[in-house]
XYZ file of C-alpha atoms in Angstrom:
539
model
C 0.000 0.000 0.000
C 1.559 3.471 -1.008
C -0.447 6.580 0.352
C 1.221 9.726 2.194
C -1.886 9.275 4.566
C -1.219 7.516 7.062
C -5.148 7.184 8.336
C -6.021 6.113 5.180
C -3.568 3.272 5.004
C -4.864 2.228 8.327
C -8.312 1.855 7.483
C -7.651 0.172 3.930
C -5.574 -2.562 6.073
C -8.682 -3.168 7.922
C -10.963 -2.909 5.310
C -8.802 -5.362 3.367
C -8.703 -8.029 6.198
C -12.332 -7.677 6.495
C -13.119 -8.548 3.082
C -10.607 -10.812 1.558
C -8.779 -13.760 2.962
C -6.356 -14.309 0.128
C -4.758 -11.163 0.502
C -1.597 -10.115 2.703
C -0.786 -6.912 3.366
C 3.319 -7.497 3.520
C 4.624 -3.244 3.296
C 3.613 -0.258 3.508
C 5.129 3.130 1.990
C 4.236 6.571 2.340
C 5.471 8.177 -0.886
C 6.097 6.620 -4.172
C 9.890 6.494 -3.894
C 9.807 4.429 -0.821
C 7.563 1.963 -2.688
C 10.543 1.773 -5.020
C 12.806 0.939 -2.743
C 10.752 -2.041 -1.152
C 9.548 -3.405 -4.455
C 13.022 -3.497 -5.777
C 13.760 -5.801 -2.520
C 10.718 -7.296 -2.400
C 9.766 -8.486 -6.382
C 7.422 -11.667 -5.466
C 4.449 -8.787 -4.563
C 1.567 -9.637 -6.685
C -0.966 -6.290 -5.669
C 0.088 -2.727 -5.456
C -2.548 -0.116 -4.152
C -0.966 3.348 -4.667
C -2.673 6.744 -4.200
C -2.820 8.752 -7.348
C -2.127 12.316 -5.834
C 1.323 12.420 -3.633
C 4.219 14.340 -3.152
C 7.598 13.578 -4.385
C 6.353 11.195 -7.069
C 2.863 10.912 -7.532
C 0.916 7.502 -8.217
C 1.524 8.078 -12.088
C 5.587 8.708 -11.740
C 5.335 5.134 -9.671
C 3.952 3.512 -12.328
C 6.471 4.433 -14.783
C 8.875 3.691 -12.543
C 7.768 0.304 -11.290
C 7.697 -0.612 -15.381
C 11.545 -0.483 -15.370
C 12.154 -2.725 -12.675
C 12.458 -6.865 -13.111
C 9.448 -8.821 -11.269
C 8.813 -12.571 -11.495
C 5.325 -12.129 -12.140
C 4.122 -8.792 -13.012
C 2.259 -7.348 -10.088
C -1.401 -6.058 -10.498
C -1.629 -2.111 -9.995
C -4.676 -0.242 -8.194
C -4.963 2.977 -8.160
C -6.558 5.300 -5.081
C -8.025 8.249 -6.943
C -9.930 11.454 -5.457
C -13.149 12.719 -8.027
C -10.962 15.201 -9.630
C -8.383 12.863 -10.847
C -9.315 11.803 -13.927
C -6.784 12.733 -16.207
C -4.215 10.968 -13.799
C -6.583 8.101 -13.886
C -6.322 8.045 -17.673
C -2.658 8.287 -17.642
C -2.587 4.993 -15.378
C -4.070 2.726 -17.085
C -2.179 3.738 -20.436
C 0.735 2.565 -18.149
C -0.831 -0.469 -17.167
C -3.036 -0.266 -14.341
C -5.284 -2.985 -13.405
C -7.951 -1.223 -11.389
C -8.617 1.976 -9.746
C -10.627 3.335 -6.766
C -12.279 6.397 -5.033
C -10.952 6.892 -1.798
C -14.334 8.840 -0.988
C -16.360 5.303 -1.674
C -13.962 3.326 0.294
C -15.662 0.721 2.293
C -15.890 -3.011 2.822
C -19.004 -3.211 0.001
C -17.154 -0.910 -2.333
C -13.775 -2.957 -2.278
C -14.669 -6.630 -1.600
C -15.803 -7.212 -5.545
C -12.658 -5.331 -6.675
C -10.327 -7.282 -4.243
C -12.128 -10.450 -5.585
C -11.698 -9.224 -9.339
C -8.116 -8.938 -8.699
C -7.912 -12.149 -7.068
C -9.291 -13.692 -10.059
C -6.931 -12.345 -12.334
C -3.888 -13.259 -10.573
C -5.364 -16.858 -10.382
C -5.968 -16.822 -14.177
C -2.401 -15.463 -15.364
C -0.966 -17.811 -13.265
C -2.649 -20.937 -14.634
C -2.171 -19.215 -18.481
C 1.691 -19.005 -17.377
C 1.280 -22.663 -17.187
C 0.886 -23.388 -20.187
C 2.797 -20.634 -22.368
C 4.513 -22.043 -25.472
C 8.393 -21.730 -25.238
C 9.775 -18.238 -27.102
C 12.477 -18.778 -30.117
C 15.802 -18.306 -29.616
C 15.953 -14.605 -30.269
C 13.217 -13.645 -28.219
C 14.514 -15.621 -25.411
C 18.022 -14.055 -25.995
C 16.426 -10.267 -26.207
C 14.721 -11.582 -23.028
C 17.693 -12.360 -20.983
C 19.576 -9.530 -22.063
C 17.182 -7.672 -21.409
C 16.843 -8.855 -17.706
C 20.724 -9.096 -17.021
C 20.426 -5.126 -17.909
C 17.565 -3.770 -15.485
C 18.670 -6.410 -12.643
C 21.484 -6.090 -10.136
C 24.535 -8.079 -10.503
C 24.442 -9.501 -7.426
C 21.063 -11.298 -8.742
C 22.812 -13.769 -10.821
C 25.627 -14.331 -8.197
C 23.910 -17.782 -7.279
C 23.075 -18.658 -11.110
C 24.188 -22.194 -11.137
C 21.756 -23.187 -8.469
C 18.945 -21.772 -10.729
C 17.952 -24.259 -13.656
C 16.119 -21.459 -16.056
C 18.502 -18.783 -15.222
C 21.448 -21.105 -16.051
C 19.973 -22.209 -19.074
C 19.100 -18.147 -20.348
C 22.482 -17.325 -19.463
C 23.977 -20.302 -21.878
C 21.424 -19.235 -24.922
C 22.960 -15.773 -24.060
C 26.670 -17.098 -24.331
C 26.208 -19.104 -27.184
C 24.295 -16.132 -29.542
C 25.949 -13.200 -27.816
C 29.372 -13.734 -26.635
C 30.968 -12.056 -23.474
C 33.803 -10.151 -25.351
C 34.048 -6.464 -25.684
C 30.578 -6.364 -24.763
C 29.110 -2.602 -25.271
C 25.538 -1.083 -24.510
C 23.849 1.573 -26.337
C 20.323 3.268 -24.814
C 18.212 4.995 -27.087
C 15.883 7.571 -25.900
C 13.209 9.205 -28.179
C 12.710 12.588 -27.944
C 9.059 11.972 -27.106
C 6.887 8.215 -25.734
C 5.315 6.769 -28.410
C 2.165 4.867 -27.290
C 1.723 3.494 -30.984
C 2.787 -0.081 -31.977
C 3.059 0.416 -35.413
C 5.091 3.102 -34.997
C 7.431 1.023 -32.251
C 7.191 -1.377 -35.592
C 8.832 1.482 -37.844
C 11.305 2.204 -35.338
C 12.593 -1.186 -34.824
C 12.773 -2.116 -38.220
C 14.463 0.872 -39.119
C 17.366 -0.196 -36.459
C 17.224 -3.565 -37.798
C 17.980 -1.928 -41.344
C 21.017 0.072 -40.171
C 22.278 -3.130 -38.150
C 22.246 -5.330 -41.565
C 23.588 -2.995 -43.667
C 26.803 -3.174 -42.172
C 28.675 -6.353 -42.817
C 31.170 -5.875 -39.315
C 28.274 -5.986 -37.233
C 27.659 -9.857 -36.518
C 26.182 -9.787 -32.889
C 23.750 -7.400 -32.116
C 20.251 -7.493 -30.207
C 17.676 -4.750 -30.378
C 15.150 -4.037 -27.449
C 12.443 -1.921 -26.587
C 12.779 -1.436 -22.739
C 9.640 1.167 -22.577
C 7.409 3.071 -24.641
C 10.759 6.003 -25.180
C 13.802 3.488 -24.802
C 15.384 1.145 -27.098
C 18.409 -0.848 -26.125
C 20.858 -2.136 -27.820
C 23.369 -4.739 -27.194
C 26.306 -4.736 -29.099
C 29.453 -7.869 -28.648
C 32.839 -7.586 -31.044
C 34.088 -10.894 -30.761
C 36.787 -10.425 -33.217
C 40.164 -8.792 -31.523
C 39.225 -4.956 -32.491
C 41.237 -1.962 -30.902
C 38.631 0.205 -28.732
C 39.153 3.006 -31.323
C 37.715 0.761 -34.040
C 35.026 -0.093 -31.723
C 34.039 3.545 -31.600
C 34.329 4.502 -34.963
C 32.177 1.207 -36.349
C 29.296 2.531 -33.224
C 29.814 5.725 -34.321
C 28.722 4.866 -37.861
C 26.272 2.671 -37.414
C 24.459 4.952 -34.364
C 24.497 8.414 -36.846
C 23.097 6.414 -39.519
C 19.859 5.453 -37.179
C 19.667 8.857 -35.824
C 19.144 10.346 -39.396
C 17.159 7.707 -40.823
C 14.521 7.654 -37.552
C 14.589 11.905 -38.064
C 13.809 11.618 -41.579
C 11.126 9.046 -41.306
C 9.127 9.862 -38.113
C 10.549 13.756 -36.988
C 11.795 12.453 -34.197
C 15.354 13.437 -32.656
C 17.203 11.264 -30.073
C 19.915 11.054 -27.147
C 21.931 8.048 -27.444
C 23.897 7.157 -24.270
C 26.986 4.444 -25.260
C 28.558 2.928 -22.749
C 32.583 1.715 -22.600
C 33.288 -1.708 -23.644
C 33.842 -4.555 -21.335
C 34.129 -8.638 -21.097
C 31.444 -10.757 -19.156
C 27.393 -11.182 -18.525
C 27.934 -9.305 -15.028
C 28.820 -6.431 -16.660
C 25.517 -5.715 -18.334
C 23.569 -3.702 -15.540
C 26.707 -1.466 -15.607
C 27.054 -0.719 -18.575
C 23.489 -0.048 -19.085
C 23.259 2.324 -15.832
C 25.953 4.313 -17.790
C 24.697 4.249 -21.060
C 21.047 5.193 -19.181
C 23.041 8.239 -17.512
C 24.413 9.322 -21.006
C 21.381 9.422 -22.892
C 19.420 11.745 -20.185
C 22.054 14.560 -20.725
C 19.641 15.361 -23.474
C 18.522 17.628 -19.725
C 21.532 19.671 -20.941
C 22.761 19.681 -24.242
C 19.299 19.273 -26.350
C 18.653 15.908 -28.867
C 20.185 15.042 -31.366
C 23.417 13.973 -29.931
C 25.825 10.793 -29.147
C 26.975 10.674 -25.332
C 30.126 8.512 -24.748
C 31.520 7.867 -21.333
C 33.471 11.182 -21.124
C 30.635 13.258 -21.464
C 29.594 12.338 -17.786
C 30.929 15.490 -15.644
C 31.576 14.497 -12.313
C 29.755 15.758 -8.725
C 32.521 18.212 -7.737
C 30.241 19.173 -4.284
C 29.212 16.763 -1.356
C 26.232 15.560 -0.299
C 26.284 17.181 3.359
C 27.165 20.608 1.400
C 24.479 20.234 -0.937
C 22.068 19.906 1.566
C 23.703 22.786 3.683
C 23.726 25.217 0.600
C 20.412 24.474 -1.147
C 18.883 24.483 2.346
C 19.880 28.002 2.761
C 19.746 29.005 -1.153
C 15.842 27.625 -0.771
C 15.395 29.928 2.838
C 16.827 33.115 0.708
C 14.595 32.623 -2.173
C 11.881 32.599 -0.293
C 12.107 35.563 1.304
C 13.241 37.100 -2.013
C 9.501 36.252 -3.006
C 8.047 37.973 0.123
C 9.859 41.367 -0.369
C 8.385 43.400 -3.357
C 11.789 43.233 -5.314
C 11.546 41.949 -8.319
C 15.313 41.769 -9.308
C 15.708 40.151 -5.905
C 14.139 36.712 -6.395
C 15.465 36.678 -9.885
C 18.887 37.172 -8.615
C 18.326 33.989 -5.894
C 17.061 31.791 -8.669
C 20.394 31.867 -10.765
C 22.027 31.243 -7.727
C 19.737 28.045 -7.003
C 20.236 26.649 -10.661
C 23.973 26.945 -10.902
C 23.874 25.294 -7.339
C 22.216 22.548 -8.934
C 24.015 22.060 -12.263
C 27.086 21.985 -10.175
C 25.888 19.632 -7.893
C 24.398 17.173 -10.257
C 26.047 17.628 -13.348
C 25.097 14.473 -14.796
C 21.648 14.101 -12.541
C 19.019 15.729 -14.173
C 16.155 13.450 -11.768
C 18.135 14.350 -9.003
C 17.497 18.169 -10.320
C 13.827 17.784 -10.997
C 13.133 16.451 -7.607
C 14.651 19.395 -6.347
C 12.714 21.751 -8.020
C 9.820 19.927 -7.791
C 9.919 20.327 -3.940
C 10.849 24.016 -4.354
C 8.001 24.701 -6.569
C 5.663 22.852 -3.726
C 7.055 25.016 -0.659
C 6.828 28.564 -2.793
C 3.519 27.623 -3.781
C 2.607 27.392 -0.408
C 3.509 31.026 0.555
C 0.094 31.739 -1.495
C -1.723 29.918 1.330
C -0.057 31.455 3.758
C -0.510 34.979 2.711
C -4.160 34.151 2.284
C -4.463 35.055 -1.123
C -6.677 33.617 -3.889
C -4.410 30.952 -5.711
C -6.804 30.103 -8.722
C -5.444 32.555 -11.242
C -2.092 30.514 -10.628
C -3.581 27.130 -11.056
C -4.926 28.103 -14.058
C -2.341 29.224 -15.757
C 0.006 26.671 -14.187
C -2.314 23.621 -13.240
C -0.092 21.201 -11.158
C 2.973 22.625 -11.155
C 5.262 19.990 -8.848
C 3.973 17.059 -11.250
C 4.614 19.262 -14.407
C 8.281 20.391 -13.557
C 9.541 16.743 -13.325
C 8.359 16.491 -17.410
C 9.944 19.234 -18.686
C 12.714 17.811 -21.232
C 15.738 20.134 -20.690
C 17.445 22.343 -18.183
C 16.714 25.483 -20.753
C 13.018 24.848 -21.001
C 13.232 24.038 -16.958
C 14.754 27.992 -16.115
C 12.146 29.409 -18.257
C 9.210 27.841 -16.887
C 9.494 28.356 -14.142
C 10.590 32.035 -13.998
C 7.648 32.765 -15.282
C 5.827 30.275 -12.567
C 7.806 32.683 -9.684
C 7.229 35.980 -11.707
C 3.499 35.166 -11.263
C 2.946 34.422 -8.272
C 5.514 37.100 -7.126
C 2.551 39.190 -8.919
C -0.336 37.447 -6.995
C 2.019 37.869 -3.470
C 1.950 41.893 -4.364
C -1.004 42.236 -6.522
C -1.986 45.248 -3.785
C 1.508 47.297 -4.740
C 1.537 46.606 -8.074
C -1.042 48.080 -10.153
C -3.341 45.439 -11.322
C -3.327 47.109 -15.080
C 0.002 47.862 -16.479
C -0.023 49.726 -19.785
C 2.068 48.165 -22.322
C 4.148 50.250 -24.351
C 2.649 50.897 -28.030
C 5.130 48.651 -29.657
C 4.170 45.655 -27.367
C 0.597 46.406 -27.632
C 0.488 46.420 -31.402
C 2.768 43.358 -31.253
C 0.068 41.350 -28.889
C -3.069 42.474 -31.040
C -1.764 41.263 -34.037
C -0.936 37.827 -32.559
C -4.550 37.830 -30.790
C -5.761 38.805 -34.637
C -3.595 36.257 -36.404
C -2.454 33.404 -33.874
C -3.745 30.910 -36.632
C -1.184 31.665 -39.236
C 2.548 30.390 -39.890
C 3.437 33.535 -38.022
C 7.318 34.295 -36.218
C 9.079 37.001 -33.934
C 10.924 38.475 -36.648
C 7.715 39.204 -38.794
C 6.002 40.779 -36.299
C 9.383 42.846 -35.370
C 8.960 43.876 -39.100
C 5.548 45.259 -38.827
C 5.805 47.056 -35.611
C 9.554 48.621 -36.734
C 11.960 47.734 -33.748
C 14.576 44.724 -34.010
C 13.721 41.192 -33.215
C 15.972 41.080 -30.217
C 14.508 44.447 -28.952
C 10.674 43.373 -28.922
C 11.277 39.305 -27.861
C 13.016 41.057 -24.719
C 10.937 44.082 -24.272
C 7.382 41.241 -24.819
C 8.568 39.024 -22.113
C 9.082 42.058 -19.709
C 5.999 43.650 -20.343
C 3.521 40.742 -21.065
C 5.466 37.873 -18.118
C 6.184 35.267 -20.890
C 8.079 34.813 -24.105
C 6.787 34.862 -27.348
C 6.168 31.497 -28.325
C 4.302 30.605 -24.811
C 1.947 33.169 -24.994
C 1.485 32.111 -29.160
C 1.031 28.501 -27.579
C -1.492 29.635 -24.785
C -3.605 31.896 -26.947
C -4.205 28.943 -29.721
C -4.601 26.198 -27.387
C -6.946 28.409 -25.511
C -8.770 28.541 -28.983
C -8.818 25.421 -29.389
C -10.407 24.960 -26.221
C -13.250 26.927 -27.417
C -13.731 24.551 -31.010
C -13.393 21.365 -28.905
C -16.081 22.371 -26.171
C -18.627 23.329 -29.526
C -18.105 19.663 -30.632
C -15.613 20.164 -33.757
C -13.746 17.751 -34.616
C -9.536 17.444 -33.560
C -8.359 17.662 -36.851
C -10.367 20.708 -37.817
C -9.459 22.622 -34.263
C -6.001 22.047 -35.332
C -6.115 23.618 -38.511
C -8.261 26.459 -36.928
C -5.502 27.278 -34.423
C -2.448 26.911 -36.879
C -1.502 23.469 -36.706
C -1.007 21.887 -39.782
C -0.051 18.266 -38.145
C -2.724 16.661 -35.978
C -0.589 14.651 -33.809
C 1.731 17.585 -33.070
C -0.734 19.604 -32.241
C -2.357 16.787 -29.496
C 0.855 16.925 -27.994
C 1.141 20.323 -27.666
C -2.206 20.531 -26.147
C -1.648 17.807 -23.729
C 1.361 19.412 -22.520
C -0.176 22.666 -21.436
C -3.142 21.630 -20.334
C -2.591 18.199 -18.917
C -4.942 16.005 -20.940
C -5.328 14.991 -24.534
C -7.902 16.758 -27.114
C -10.193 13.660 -26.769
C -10.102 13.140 -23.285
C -10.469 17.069 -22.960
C -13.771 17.029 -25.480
C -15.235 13.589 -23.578
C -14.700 15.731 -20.108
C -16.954 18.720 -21.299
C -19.622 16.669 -23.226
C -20.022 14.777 -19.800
């Protein structure tokens, strides 16, 4: 059971005993990365119940993460949802959820028939496991590879005492090799919930891999709906520089092909090379490392073991100094200087960057908790907190998805300039007059946001440079150019999608030529997908 409340743990444990017999509740956790933790000790759990809205990582964050660790059995997920949680509810099962429940119906009548249903299916995967036809040899290899990757080291240490695991790790031997063994993660600049297109992308791999005659051992795959793995063996006695330069090759040739075909970009982590099966989960913790400095250098790249910069501060002096960076800002917020809290924030991100310089989750989490306790100074001023929300609906959960360090700052400056606003709306005037070129600027945009339409036409039309106005906009108005663009069409599109019209045609309405581009900008400002946003007003 994973809930930050401890009450309502308490009385699900009770409610559970009451109504099932088969089930044992063997841990509790009160956030979701404690859960992690436990389940990665603890992988023979077959039910998870996990609360949808929590801090640190929410019940959606858990799933994803509990899809990257290695169970025996794959454990059956429930959700704990509040009314309003819909969209999160949405998000769950597309990662697999079994179930879900409101906490406000909890009671023995409401749970007993989805304890039972649970029950059932456990019972019924385990007799279908029974009888499961044997996979070929490459599956099976992808399989165990696959396995040796995500799984500590230490988990194989006993392997000759284990029948099936002996026998994986001799199909893995005898197709693979353990010889200057390297790893190579793939991470798409975007999930793709779309088989056919995981189809596209897999063959397009395979094509590269083929092509080249001095690749003989190679296995391709997909660890999640954004990874691809790929594990490479050179047998043949080849100097590591050779290694390289063949990888090289063969990894710029899939990054242009899988651009070219489906516009997407991608951060490829590659790890060093090294010799035996227990090097696996090492190699692909690097290579896993590498590809998420796409936080601070953009897609598009190749990552090789030297990219990693090393942690040049301690732990106890990170905690000292962002502890009293965190304190400063603040206060910063509370004073009516606005150069002030600006001045505090540089200081926080450089702490980070230099602290975790090859870390971006160990960054997000960070902000994510600084976002939650400056929030909170809204509350505690007793001010109104919906214009906020609305512009910036769940903020902590929102922060953590952000793709790069660059996009990270900007957001949320303009999350702090706002609700430095909303602290001081009372000594700020409430109207501020924008200067004539900025005015002209926004009522052409409000006039023509559905065109193909750019900062340095509009700079044309109202007669200052393009530098000049993108700096003078974001001063005047509290966002850049292309956010305020984004919010006024997707605010239009609102509007078409409440009257009924269909996606396609709000798309083209707004300015959005592709369909699917458009969803995904929609779903990333607002939180839920066109559809799901449509269904939710019709009901």
């Amino acid at each position: 059971m994973v809930d930050d409340e401890p009450l309502a743990r308490l009385a699900l444990r009770e409610y559970i005993l009451l109504t099932s017999t088969d089930i044992e509740v063997v841990g509790e956790a009160s956030n979701g990365e404690d859960a992690i933790s436990f389940l990665q000790e603890h992988q023979d759990i077959d039910i998870i119940l996990a609360d949808i809205q929590m801090p640190r990582m929410n019940g959606v964050e858990l799933l994803t993460a509990i899809r990257k660790i290695s169970f025996s059995r794959e454990p059956l997920i429930i959700m704990l949802s509040a009314y309003n949680d819909y969209a999160y509810v949405r998000d769950s099962f597309v990662l697999g959820a079994f179930d879900y429940m409101l906490k406000a119906k909890l009671d023995e009548a409401y749970i007993a028939p989805v304890l039972q249903k649970t029950v059932e299916e456990l019972n019924r995967r385990q007799r279908d496991s029974a009888s499961v036809p044997p996979q070929n040899e490459d599956e099976a290899v992808c399989s165990m590879l696959h396995r040796l990757a995500v799984s500590n080291s230490s988990d194989f240490t006993d392997y000759e005492k284990n029948e099936n695991l002996k026998q994986g790790l001799n199909i893995v031997r005898k197709h693979v090799g353990e010889k200057n063994q390297e790893l190579v993660l793939i991470r798409l600049s975007q999930t793709i919930q779309f088989e056919h297109t995981h189809r596209i992308i897999s063959q397009t791999i395979l094509t590269v891999l083929n092509k080249d005659k001095h690749v003989r051992n190679c296995f391709v795959c997909r660890h999640d709906d954004r990874h691809y793995i790929l594990f490479f063996t050179f047998p043949e006695q080849r100097s590591m520089m050779a290694i390289r330069s063949l990888t090289h090759s063969i990894l710029t040739d899939i990054k242009i092909r899988i651009r070219q075909f489906l516009n997407l970009n991608l951060s490829i982590g590659i790890s060093d090379v090294a010799n035996g099966f227990m090097q696996w989960n090492r190699l692909f913790l690097q290579a896993e490392r590498l590809s998420a400095l796409s936080y601070y250098n953009g897609y598009d790249y190749l990552f090789y073991p030297e990219a990693e910069r090393p942690t040049i501060m301690q732990t106890e002096d990170w905690k000292e100094d962002w502890t009293l960076f965190k304190s400063e800002l603040l206060h910063a917020l509370k004073e009516d200087n606005k150069t002030l809290w600006k001045q505090r924030m540089q200081q926080g991100f450089e702490l980070l960057v230099e602290s975790f310089p090859s870390s971006p989750d160990r960054i997000r989490s960070a902000l994510s908790d600084l976002i939650w306790k400056a929030g909170s100074l809204i509350y505690q001023k007793g001010k109104s907190s919906e214009k906020l929300h609305e512009r910036f609906p769940y903020p902590v959960e929102y922060v953590r998805q952000l793709e790069t360090l660059d996009e990270t700052i900007q957001w949320i400056e303009q999350f702090l300039n706002m609700l430095h606003e909303e602290l001081h709306q009372e000594i700020e005037s409430a109207t501020i007059s924008l200067s004539p070129v900025v005015a002209k600027a926004k009522a052409i945009l409000e006039q023509c946001y559905y065109e193909e339409i750019h900062l340095s036409n509009i700079s044309e039309i109202v007669g200052v440079s393009e530098s000049y106005l993108s700096k003078q906009f974001a001063k005047e108005i509290g966002m850049n150019f292309i956010p305020f663009l984004t919010n006024l069409r997707i605010n239009k599109a609102k509007e078409g999608l409440e009257n009924g019209l269909k996606i396609y045609d709000v798309a083209e309405k707004v300015g959005y030529v592709n369909t699917e581009h458009f969803s995904r900008i929609f779903k990333k400002v607002t939180g839920v997908s066109p559809l799901a946003y449509r269904k939710a007003y019709e009901r």
